[in-house]
PDB file of C-alpha atoms in Angstrom:
ATOM      1  CA  ALA A   1     -11.779 -14.926   4.159  1.00 64.00           C
ATOM      2  CA  GLN A   2      -8.609 -13.220   3.015  1.00 74.00           C
ATOM      3  CA  LYS A   3      -9.176 -10.971   0.039  1.00 93.00           C
ATOM      4  CA  ILE A   4      -5.547 -11.097  -1.082  1.00 97.00           C
ATOM      5  CA  THR A   5      -3.361 -14.125  -0.388  1.00 97.00           C
ATOM      6  CA  GLN A   6       0.357 -14.305  -0.923  1.00 97.00           C
ATOM      7  CA  THR A   7       1.444 -17.805   0.022  1.00 95.00           C
ATOM      8  CA  GLN A   8       5.218 -17.324  -0.229  1.00 95.00           C
ATOM      9  CA  PRO A   9       6.581 -15.522   2.810  1.00 93.00           C
ATOM     10  CA  GLY A  10      10.110 -15.673   1.353  1.00 95.00           C
ATOM     11  CA  MET A  11      11.712 -16.479  -1.970  1.00 94.00           C
ATOM     12  CA  PHE A  12      15.279 -16.811  -3.203  1.00 96.00           C
ATOM     13  CA  VAL A  13      16.304 -16.286  -6.824  1.00 97.00           C
ATOM     14  CA  GLN A  14      19.662 -16.332  -8.515  1.00 97.00           C
ATOM     15  CA  GLU A  15      20.752 -13.071 -10.110  1.00 97.00           C
ATOM     16  CA  LYS A  16      19.777 -12.834 -13.811  1.00 97.00           C
ATOM     17  CA  GLU A  17      17.103 -15.531 -13.495  1.00 97.00           C
ATOM     18  CA  ALA A  18      13.335 -15.024 -13.626  1.00 98.00           C
ATOM     19  CA  VAL A  19      11.081 -15.383 -10.584  1.00 98.00           C
ATOM     20  CA  THR A  20       7.319 -15.607 -10.081  1.00 98.00           C
ATOM     21  CA  LEU A  21       5.617 -14.208  -6.995  1.00 98.00           C
ATOM     22  CA  ASP A  22       2.161 -15.629  -6.363  1.00 98.00           C
ATOM     23  CA  CYS A  23      -1.009 -13.701  -5.596  1.00 98.00           C
ATOM     24  CA  THR A  24      -4.580 -14.949  -5.418  1.00 97.00           C
ATOM     25  CA  TYR A  25      -7.577 -12.749  -4.731  1.00 97.00           C
ATOM     26  CA  ASP A  26     -11.188 -13.087  -3.721  1.00 95.00           C
ATOM     27  CA  THR A  27     -13.943 -10.772  -4.878  1.00 93.00           C
ATOM     28  CA  SER A  28     -17.465 -10.959  -6.215  1.00 91.00           C
ATOM     29  CA  ASP A  29     -17.197  -7.517  -7.794  1.00 90.00           C
ATOM     30  CA  PRO A  30     -16.885  -7.769 -11.605  1.00 91.00           C
ATOM     31  CA  SER A  31     -14.878  -4.534 -11.709  1.00 91.00           C
ATOM     32  CA  TYR A  32     -11.586  -4.502  -9.857  1.00 93.00           C
ATOM     33  CA  GLY A  33      -7.929  -3.606 -10.248  1.00 94.00           C
ATOM     34  CA  LEU A  34      -4.859  -5.479  -9.158  1.00 96.00           C
ATOM     35  CA  PHE A  35      -1.580  -3.808  -8.218  1.00 96.00           C
ATOM     36  CA  TRP A  36       1.911  -4.869  -7.282  1.00 98.00           C
ATOM     37  CA  TYR A  37       4.135  -2.717  -5.072  1.00 98.00           C
ATOM     38  CA  LYS A  38       7.767  -3.121  -4.058  1.00 98.00           C
ATOM     39  CA  GLN A  39       8.888  -2.108  -0.580  1.00 97.00           C
ATOM     40  CA  PRO A  40      12.667  -1.976  -0.097  1.00 95.00           C
ATOM     41  CA  SER A  41      14.209  -1.760   3.350  1.00 92.00           C
ATOM     42  CA  SER A  42      13.865   2.033   3.180  1.00 89.00           C
ATOM     43  CA  GLY A  43      10.114   1.516   3.639  1.00 89.00           C
ATOM     44  CA  GLU A  44       8.642   3.369   0.686  1.00 89.00           C
ATOM     45  CA  MET A  45       5.990   1.519  -1.357  1.00 94.00           C
ATOM     46  CA  ILE A  46       6.958   1.695  -5.030  1.00 96.00           C
ATOM     47  CA  PHE A  47       4.256   1.062  -7.650  1.00 96.00           C
ATOM     48  CA  LEU A  48       5.290  -1.575 -10.184  1.00 97.00           C
ATOM     49  CA  ILE A  49       2.367  -2.693 -12.330  1.00 97.00           C
ATOM     50  CA  TYR A  50      -1.425  -2.598 -12.676  1.00 95.00           C
ATOM     51  CA  GLN A  51      -3.989  -4.976 -14.185  1.00 95.00           C
ATOM     52  CA  GLY A  52      -7.651  -4.133 -14.638  1.00 93.00           C
ATOM     53  CA  SER A  53     -10.260  -6.862 -14.466  1.00 94.00           C
ATOM     54  CA  TYR A  54     -11.497  -6.065 -17.970  1.00 93.00           C
ATOM     55  CA  ASP A  55      -8.059  -5.827 -19.541  1.00 92.00           C
ATOM     56  CA  GLN A  56      -7.705  -8.395 -22.308  1.00 89.00           C
ATOM     57  CA  GLN A  57      -3.946  -8.607 -22.210  1.00 94.00           C
ATOM     58  CA  ASN A  58      -1.522  -9.221 -19.381  1.00 96.00           C
ATOM     59  CA  ALA A  59       0.162  -6.044 -18.168  1.00 96.00           C
ATOM     60  CA  THR A  60       3.885  -5.546 -18.736  1.00 97.00           C
ATOM     61  CA  GLU A  61       6.250  -2.837 -17.471  1.00 96.00           C
ATOM     62  CA  GLY A  62       9.882  -3.358 -18.384  1.00 97.00           C
ATOM     63  CA  ARG A  63      11.149  -6.430 -16.530  1.00 98.00           C
ATOM     64  CA  TYR A  64       7.817  -6.834 -14.735  1.00 98.00           C
ATOM     65  CA  SER A  65       4.860  -8.701 -16.143  1.00 97.00           C
ATOM     66  CA  LEU A  66       1.626  -9.807 -14.575  1.00 97.00           C
ATOM     67  CA  ASN A  67       0.325 -13.297 -15.258  1.00 96.00           C
ATOM     68  CA  PHE A  68      -3.405 -12.622 -14.923  1.00 96.00           C
ATOM     69  CA  GLN A  69      -5.619 -15.726 -14.799  1.00 96.00           C
ATOM     70  CA  LYS A  70      -9.102 -14.407 -14.161  1.00 95.00           C
ATOM     71  CA  ALA A  71     -10.877 -17.758 -13.829  1.00 94.00           C
ATOM     72  CA  ARG A  72      -8.385 -18.876 -11.217  1.00 96.00           C
ATOM     73  CA  LYS A  73      -8.394 -15.454  -9.543  1.00 96.00           C
ATOM     74  CA  SER A  74      -4.650 -15.196  -9.651  1.00 97.00           C
ATOM     75  CA  ALA A  75      -2.377 -12.287 -10.541  1.00 97.00           C
ATOM     76  CA  ASN A  76       1.189 -13.474 -10.269  1.00 98.00           C
ATOM     77  CA  LEU A  77       4.100 -11.082 -10.731  1.00 98.00           C
ATOM     78  CA  VAL A  78       6.936 -12.236 -12.962  1.00 98.00           C
ATOM     79  CA  ILE A  79      10.288 -10.492 -12.676  1.00 98.00           C
ATOM     80  CA  SER A  80      12.689 -11.307 -15.488  1.00 97.00           C
ATOM     81  CA  ALA A  81      16.481 -11.074 -15.309  1.00 97.00           C
ATOM     82  CA  SER A  82      16.579 -10.509 -11.534  1.00 97.00           C
ATOM     83  CA  GLN A  83      18.968  -7.906 -10.199  1.00 97.00           C
ATOM     84  CA  LEU A  84      20.438  -7.492  -6.716  1.00 97.00           C
ATOM     85  CA  GLY A  85      18.372  -4.326  -6.336  1.00 97.00           C
ATOM     86  CA  ASP A  86      15.198  -6.377  -6.687  1.00 98.00           C
ATOM     87  CA  SER A  87      15.695  -7.706  -3.157  1.00 98.00           C
ATOM     88  CA  ALA A  88      12.716  -6.316  -1.230  1.00 98.00           C
ATOM     89  CA  MET A  89       9.208  -7.041   0.039  1.00 98.00           C
ATOM     90  CA  TYR A  90       6.586  -7.326  -2.679  1.00 98.00           C
ATOM     91  CA  PHE A  91       2.911  -6.680  -2.023  1.00 98.00           C
ATOM     92  CA  CYS A  92      -0.084  -7.560  -4.135  1.00 98.00           C
ATOM     93  CA  ALA A  93      -3.123  -5.301  -3.678  1.00 97.00           C
ATOM     94  CA  MET A  94      -6.676  -5.049  -4.992  1.00 95.00           C
ATOM     95  CA  ARG A  95      -9.127  -2.221  -5.445  1.00 93.00           C
ATOM     96  CA  GLU A  96     -12.743  -3.324  -5.824  1.00 89.00           C
ATOM     97  CA  GLY A  97     -15.031  -1.208  -7.948  1.00 79.00           C
ATOM     98  CA  ASN A  98     -17.897  -1.092  -5.466  1.00 63.00           C
ATOM     99  CA  ALA A  99     -15.817  -0.860  -2.310  1.00 61.00           C
ATOM    100  CA  GLY A 100     -14.619   2.714  -2.509  1.00 65.00           C
ATOM    101  CA  ASN A 101     -11.091   3.614  -3.345  1.00 79.00           C
ATOM    102  CA  MET A 102      -9.146   1.678  -0.745  1.00 90.00           C
ATOM    103  CA  LEU A 103      -6.458  -0.830  -1.577  1.00 94.00           C
ATOM    104  CA  THR A 104      -6.532  -4.182   0.184  1.00 95.00           C
ATOM    105  CA  PHE A 105      -3.045  -5.656   0.537  1.00 97.00           C
ATOM    106  CA  GLY A 106      -1.732  -9.153   0.930  1.00 97.00           C
ATOM    107  CA  GLY A 107       0.804 -10.105   3.546  1.00 96.00           C
ATOM    108  CA  GLY A 108       3.737  -9.740   1.170  1.00 97.00           C
ATOM    109  CA  THR A 109       6.592 -11.863  -0.123  1.00 98.00           C
ATOM    110  CA  ARG A 110      10.212 -11.170   0.739  1.00 98.00           C
ATOM    111  CA  LEU A 111      12.385 -11.670  -2.326  1.00 98.00           C
ATOM    112  CA  MET A 112      16.111 -12.186  -1.914  1.00 98.00           C
ATOM    113  CA  VAL A 113      18.334 -12.125  -4.999  1.00 98.00           C
ATOM    114  CA  LYS A 114      21.556 -14.112  -4.697  1.00 97.00           C
ATOM    115  CA  PRO A 115      24.711 -12.986  -6.538  1.00 95.00           C
TER     116      PRO A 115
ATOM    117  CA  GLY B   1       8.300  16.294  -9.823  1.00 56.00           C
ATOM    118  CA  ALA B   2       8.405  15.730  -6.100  1.00 84.00           C
ATOM    119  CA  GLY B   3       6.741  12.661  -4.685  1.00 93.00           C
ATOM    120  CA  VAL B   4       4.625  12.283  -1.589  1.00 96.00           C
ATOM    121  CA  SER B   5       6.409  13.533   1.501  1.00 96.00           C
ATOM    122  CA  GLN B   6       5.686  12.710   5.128  1.00 97.00           C
ATOM    123  CA  THR B   7       6.911  14.249   8.340  1.00 97.00           C
ATOM    124  CA  PRO B   8       8.283  13.332  10.724  1.00 97.00           C
ATOM    125  CA  SER B   9      10.027  10.214   9.465  1.00 96.00           C
ATOM    126  CA  ASN B  10      10.149   8.893  13.013  1.00 97.00           C
ATOM    127  CA  LYS B  11       8.109   9.763  16.061  1.00 97.00           C
ATOM    128  CA  VAL B  12       8.597   8.365  19.554  1.00 98.00           C
ATOM    129  CA  THR B  13       5.985   9.234  22.127  1.00 97.00           C
ATOM    130  CA  GLU B  14       4.712   8.071  25.480  1.00 97.00           C
ATOM    131  CA  LYS B  15       1.468   6.268  26.066  1.00 97.00           C
ATOM    132  CA  GLY B  16      -1.385   8.698  26.480  1.00 97.00           C
ATOM    133  CA  LYS B  17       0.178  11.533  24.478  1.00 97.00           C
ATOM    134  CA  TYR B  18      -1.239  13.223  21.375  1.00 98.00           C
ATOM    135  CA  VAL B  19       0.562  13.026  18.017  1.00 98.00           C
ATOM    136  CA  GLU B  20       0.163  14.582  14.586  1.00 98.00           C
ATOM    137  CA  LEU B  21       1.514  13.066  11.400  1.00 98.00           C
ATOM    138  CA  ARG B  22       1.727  15.157   8.248  1.00 98.00           C
ATOM    139  CA  CYS B  23       1.402  14.203   4.592  1.00 98.00           C
ATOM    140  CA  ASP B  24       2.160  16.416   1.592  1.00 97.00           C
ATOM    141  CA  PRO B  25       0.776  14.770  -1.572  1.00 96.00           C
ATOM    142  CA  ILE B  26       2.020  15.021  -5.121  1.00 95.00           C
ATOM    143  CA  SER B  27       1.133  18.449  -6.490  1.00 92.00           C
ATOM    144  CA  GLY B  28      -2.230  18.413  -8.229  1.00 90.00           C
ATOM    145  CA  HIS B  29      -3.374  15.095  -6.770  1.00 92.00           C
ATOM    146  CA  THR B  30      -6.919  15.429  -5.498  1.00 91.00           C
ATOM    147  CA  ALA B  31      -7.161  12.070  -3.743  1.00 92.00           C
ATOM    148  CA  LEU B  32      -5.215  11.308  -0.555  1.00 95.00           C
ATOM    149  CA  TYR B  33      -5.106   8.115   1.511  1.00 95.00           C
ATOM    150  CA  TRP B  34      -3.774   7.031   4.882  1.00 97.00           C
ATOM    151  CA  TYR B  35      -2.733   3.451   5.622  1.00 98.00           C
ATOM    152  CA  ARG B  36      -1.180   1.790   8.659  1.00 98.00           C
ATOM    153  CA  GLN B  37       1.416  -0.959   8.371  1.00 97.00           C
ATOM    154  CA  SER B  38       2.213  -3.100  11.387  1.00 95.00           C
ATOM    155  CA  LEU B  39       5.437  -5.042  11.527  1.00 92.00           C
ATOM    156  CA  GLY B  40       5.480  -7.969   9.128  1.00 90.00           C
ATOM    157  CA  GLN B  41       2.114  -7.159   7.552  1.00 94.00           C
ATOM    158  CA  GLY B  42       0.720  -5.411   4.527  1.00 96.00           C
ATOM    159  CA  PRO B  43      -0.672  -1.892   4.827  1.00 97.00           C
ATOM    160  CA  GLU B  44      -4.256  -1.472   6.072  1.00 96.00           C
ATOM    161  CA  PHE B  45      -6.535   1.297   4.899  1.00 96.00           C
ATOM    162  CA  LEU B  46      -7.490   4.038   7.333  1.00 97.00           C
ATOM    163  CA  ILE B  47      -9.103   6.960   5.485  1.00 96.00           C
ATOM    164  CA  TYR B  48      -9.514   8.472   2.018  1.00 93.00           C
ATOM    165  CA  PHE B  49      -9.962  12.139   1.069  1.00 93.00           C
ATOM    166  CA  GLN B  50     -11.281  13.484  -2.185  1.00 90.00           C
ATOM    167  CA  GLY B  51     -10.447  17.163  -2.061  1.00 89.00           C
ATOM    168  CA  THR B  52     -11.106  18.532   1.413  1.00 91.00           C
ATOM    169  CA  GLY B  53     -13.670  15.976   2.510  1.00 89.00           C
ATOM    170  CA  ALA B  54     -13.203  12.516   3.958  1.00 90.00           C
ATOM    171  CA  ALA B  55     -14.911  10.310   1.377  1.00 88.00           C
ATOM    172  CA  ASP B  56     -14.317   7.092   3.319  1.00 91.00           C
ATOM    173  CA  ASP B  57     -13.142   6.831   6.922  1.00 92.00           C
ATOM    174  CA  SER B  58     -14.259   3.249   7.462  1.00 92.00           C
ATOM    175  CA  GLY B  59     -10.732   2.089   8.304  1.00 94.00           C
ATOM    176  CA  LEU B  60     -10.166   4.341  11.286  1.00 96.00           C
ATOM    177  CA  PRO B  61      -9.929   1.927  14.234  1.00 95.00           C
ATOM    178  CA  ASN B  62     -11.666   4.136  16.823  1.00 94.00           C
ATOM    179  CA  ASP B  63     -12.483   7.722  17.710  1.00 95.00           C
ATOM    180  CA  ARG B  64      -8.954   8.416  18.930  1.00 97.00           C
ATOM    181  CA  PHE B  65      -7.964   8.673  15.268  1.00 97.00           C
ATOM    182  CA  PHE B  66      -8.903  11.696  13.196  1.00 96.00           C
ATOM    183  CA  ALA B  67      -7.609  13.192   9.953  1.00 97.00           C
ATOM    184  CA  VAL B  68      -8.068  16.515   8.208  1.00 96.00           C
ATOM    185  CA  ARG B  69      -7.253  18.050   4.867  1.00 95.00           C
ATOM    186  CA  PRO B  70      -8.518  21.625   5.209  1.00 94.00           C
ATOM    187  CA  GLU B  71      -7.279  23.062   1.906  1.00 92.00           C
ATOM    188  CA  GLY B  72      -7.370  19.943  -0.223  1.00 89.00           C
ATOM    189  CA  SER B  73      -3.618  19.454  -0.217  1.00 93.00           C
ATOM    190  CA  VAL B  74      -1.671  18.699   2.972  1.00 97.00           C
ATOM    191  CA  SER B  75      -3.298  16.253   5.366  1.00 97.00           C
ATOM    192  CA  THR B  76      -2.713  15.647   9.058  1.00 98.00           C
ATOM    193  CA  LEU B  77      -3.474  12.389  10.852  1.00 98.00           C
ATOM    194  CA  LYS B  78      -4.141  13.005  14.514  1.00 98.00           C
ATOM    195  CA  ILE B  79      -4.016  10.354  17.210  1.00 98.00           C
ATOM    196  CA  GLN B  80      -5.234  11.141  20.721  1.00 97.00           C
ATOM    197  CA  ARG B  81      -4.336   9.248  23.902  1.00 97.00           C
ATOM    198  CA  THR B  82      -1.864   7.030  22.084  1.00 97.00           C
ATOM    199  CA  GLU B  83      -1.598   3.390  23.029  1.00 97.00           C
ATOM    200  CA  ARG B  84       1.271   0.945  22.557  1.00 96.00           C
ATOM    201  CA  GLY B  85      -0.816  -0.862  19.938  1.00 96.00           C
ATOM    202  CA  ASP B  86      -0.754   2.267  17.792  1.00 97.00           C
ATOM    203  CA  SER B  87       2.934   1.649  17.099  1.00 97.00           C
ATOM    204  CA  ALA B  88       3.281   1.121  13.345  1.00 97.00           C
ATOM    205  CA  VAL B  89       4.390   2.784  10.138  1.00 97.00           C
ATOM    206  CA  TYR B  90       1.783   5.239   8.887  1.00 98.00           C
ATOM    207  CA  LEU B  91       1.800   5.535   5.116  1.00 97.00           C
ATOM    208  CA  CYS B  92       0.242   8.265   3.043  1.00 97.00           C
ATOM    209  CA  ALA B  93      -0.566   7.943  -0.665  1.00 96.00           C
ATOM    210  CA  SER B  94      -2.052  10.208  -3.304  1.00 94.00           C
ATOM    211  CA  SER B  95      -3.585   9.785  -6.737  1.00 92.00           C
ATOM    212  CA  SER B  96      -4.625  12.203  -9.443  1.00 87.00           C
ATOM    213  CA  SER B  97      -8.273  11.198  -9.126  1.00 74.00           C
ATOM    214  CA  ARG B  98     -10.472   8.476  -7.779  1.00 66.00           C
ATOM    215  CA  GLY B  99      -9.463   5.102  -9.156  1.00 67.00           C
ATOM    216  CA  ASP B 100      -6.011   6.050 -10.365  1.00 81.00           C
ATOM    217  CA  THR B 101      -2.785   4.474  -9.190  1.00 90.00           C
ATOM    218  CA  GLN B 102      -1.834   5.443  -5.650  1.00 93.00           C
ATOM    219  CA  TYR B 103       1.700   6.697  -5.058  1.00 94.00           C
ATOM    220  CA  PHE B 104       3.074   6.311  -1.555  1.00 96.00           C
ATOM    221  CA  GLY B 105       5.270   8.402   0.670  1.00 96.00           C
ATOM    222  CA  PRO B 106       8.134   7.046   2.783  1.00 94.00           C
ATOM    223  CA  GLY B 107       5.970   6.717   5.872  1.00 96.00           C
ATOM    224  CA  THR B 108       6.174   7.838   9.486  1.00 97.00           C
ATOM    225  CA  ARG B 109       7.337   5.247  11.975  1.00 97.00           C
ATOM    226  CA  LEU B 110       5.408   5.810  15.200  1.00 98.00           C
ATOM    227  CA  THR B 111       6.625   4.205  18.406  1.00 98.00           C
ATOM    228  CA  VAL B 112       4.511   4.466  21.533  1.00 97.00           C
ATOM    229  CA  LEU B 113       6.439   3.619  24.694  1.00 96.00           C
TER     230      LEU B 113
END
């Protein structure tokens, strides 16, 4: 079974609007962390936001927020007020507490912001 | 400060040749990771160093792949007898300690002809 599933291969959003990128995960480990990375066409993975499994509140970083629904095992990324520079691949990743330090990535979602 | 750097940015080689890929982590970061990203996919874990030692090498696909970090800073990923299936972007990341956020370099695009 896939540990991280991103069901949207591609998404369009109008500039200045909000967009939600979906991520569901699968783990039996009670301690885990969820990450979102942005990968522009240049190829570098840019860290956006982190959510720990024991965090009580949803993480926020500027225009990025994470809609963490633990019971549903989902960790969707919300980008508010989209900008043209937000066009990129977005990857959801998980680190499980008892599985070493590796990140397991989803297949990614390509976001395209329309002017 | 400077981020993670990787050299070369691109490497083209012929099947059967040996290649070395270098990663220079963020200064002071004790943990270093290698991932491989095939076209259209998310990165896949290869190996993790804590200091000089490989703490987890469970992602290395076979014994043609080897990585070192002799002084606990720069790391080199070594691939022997390259195959066309080794073509991918090899990403390096570092973190200040185990469990912290991993920061990635720009990657090395390896093409095996």
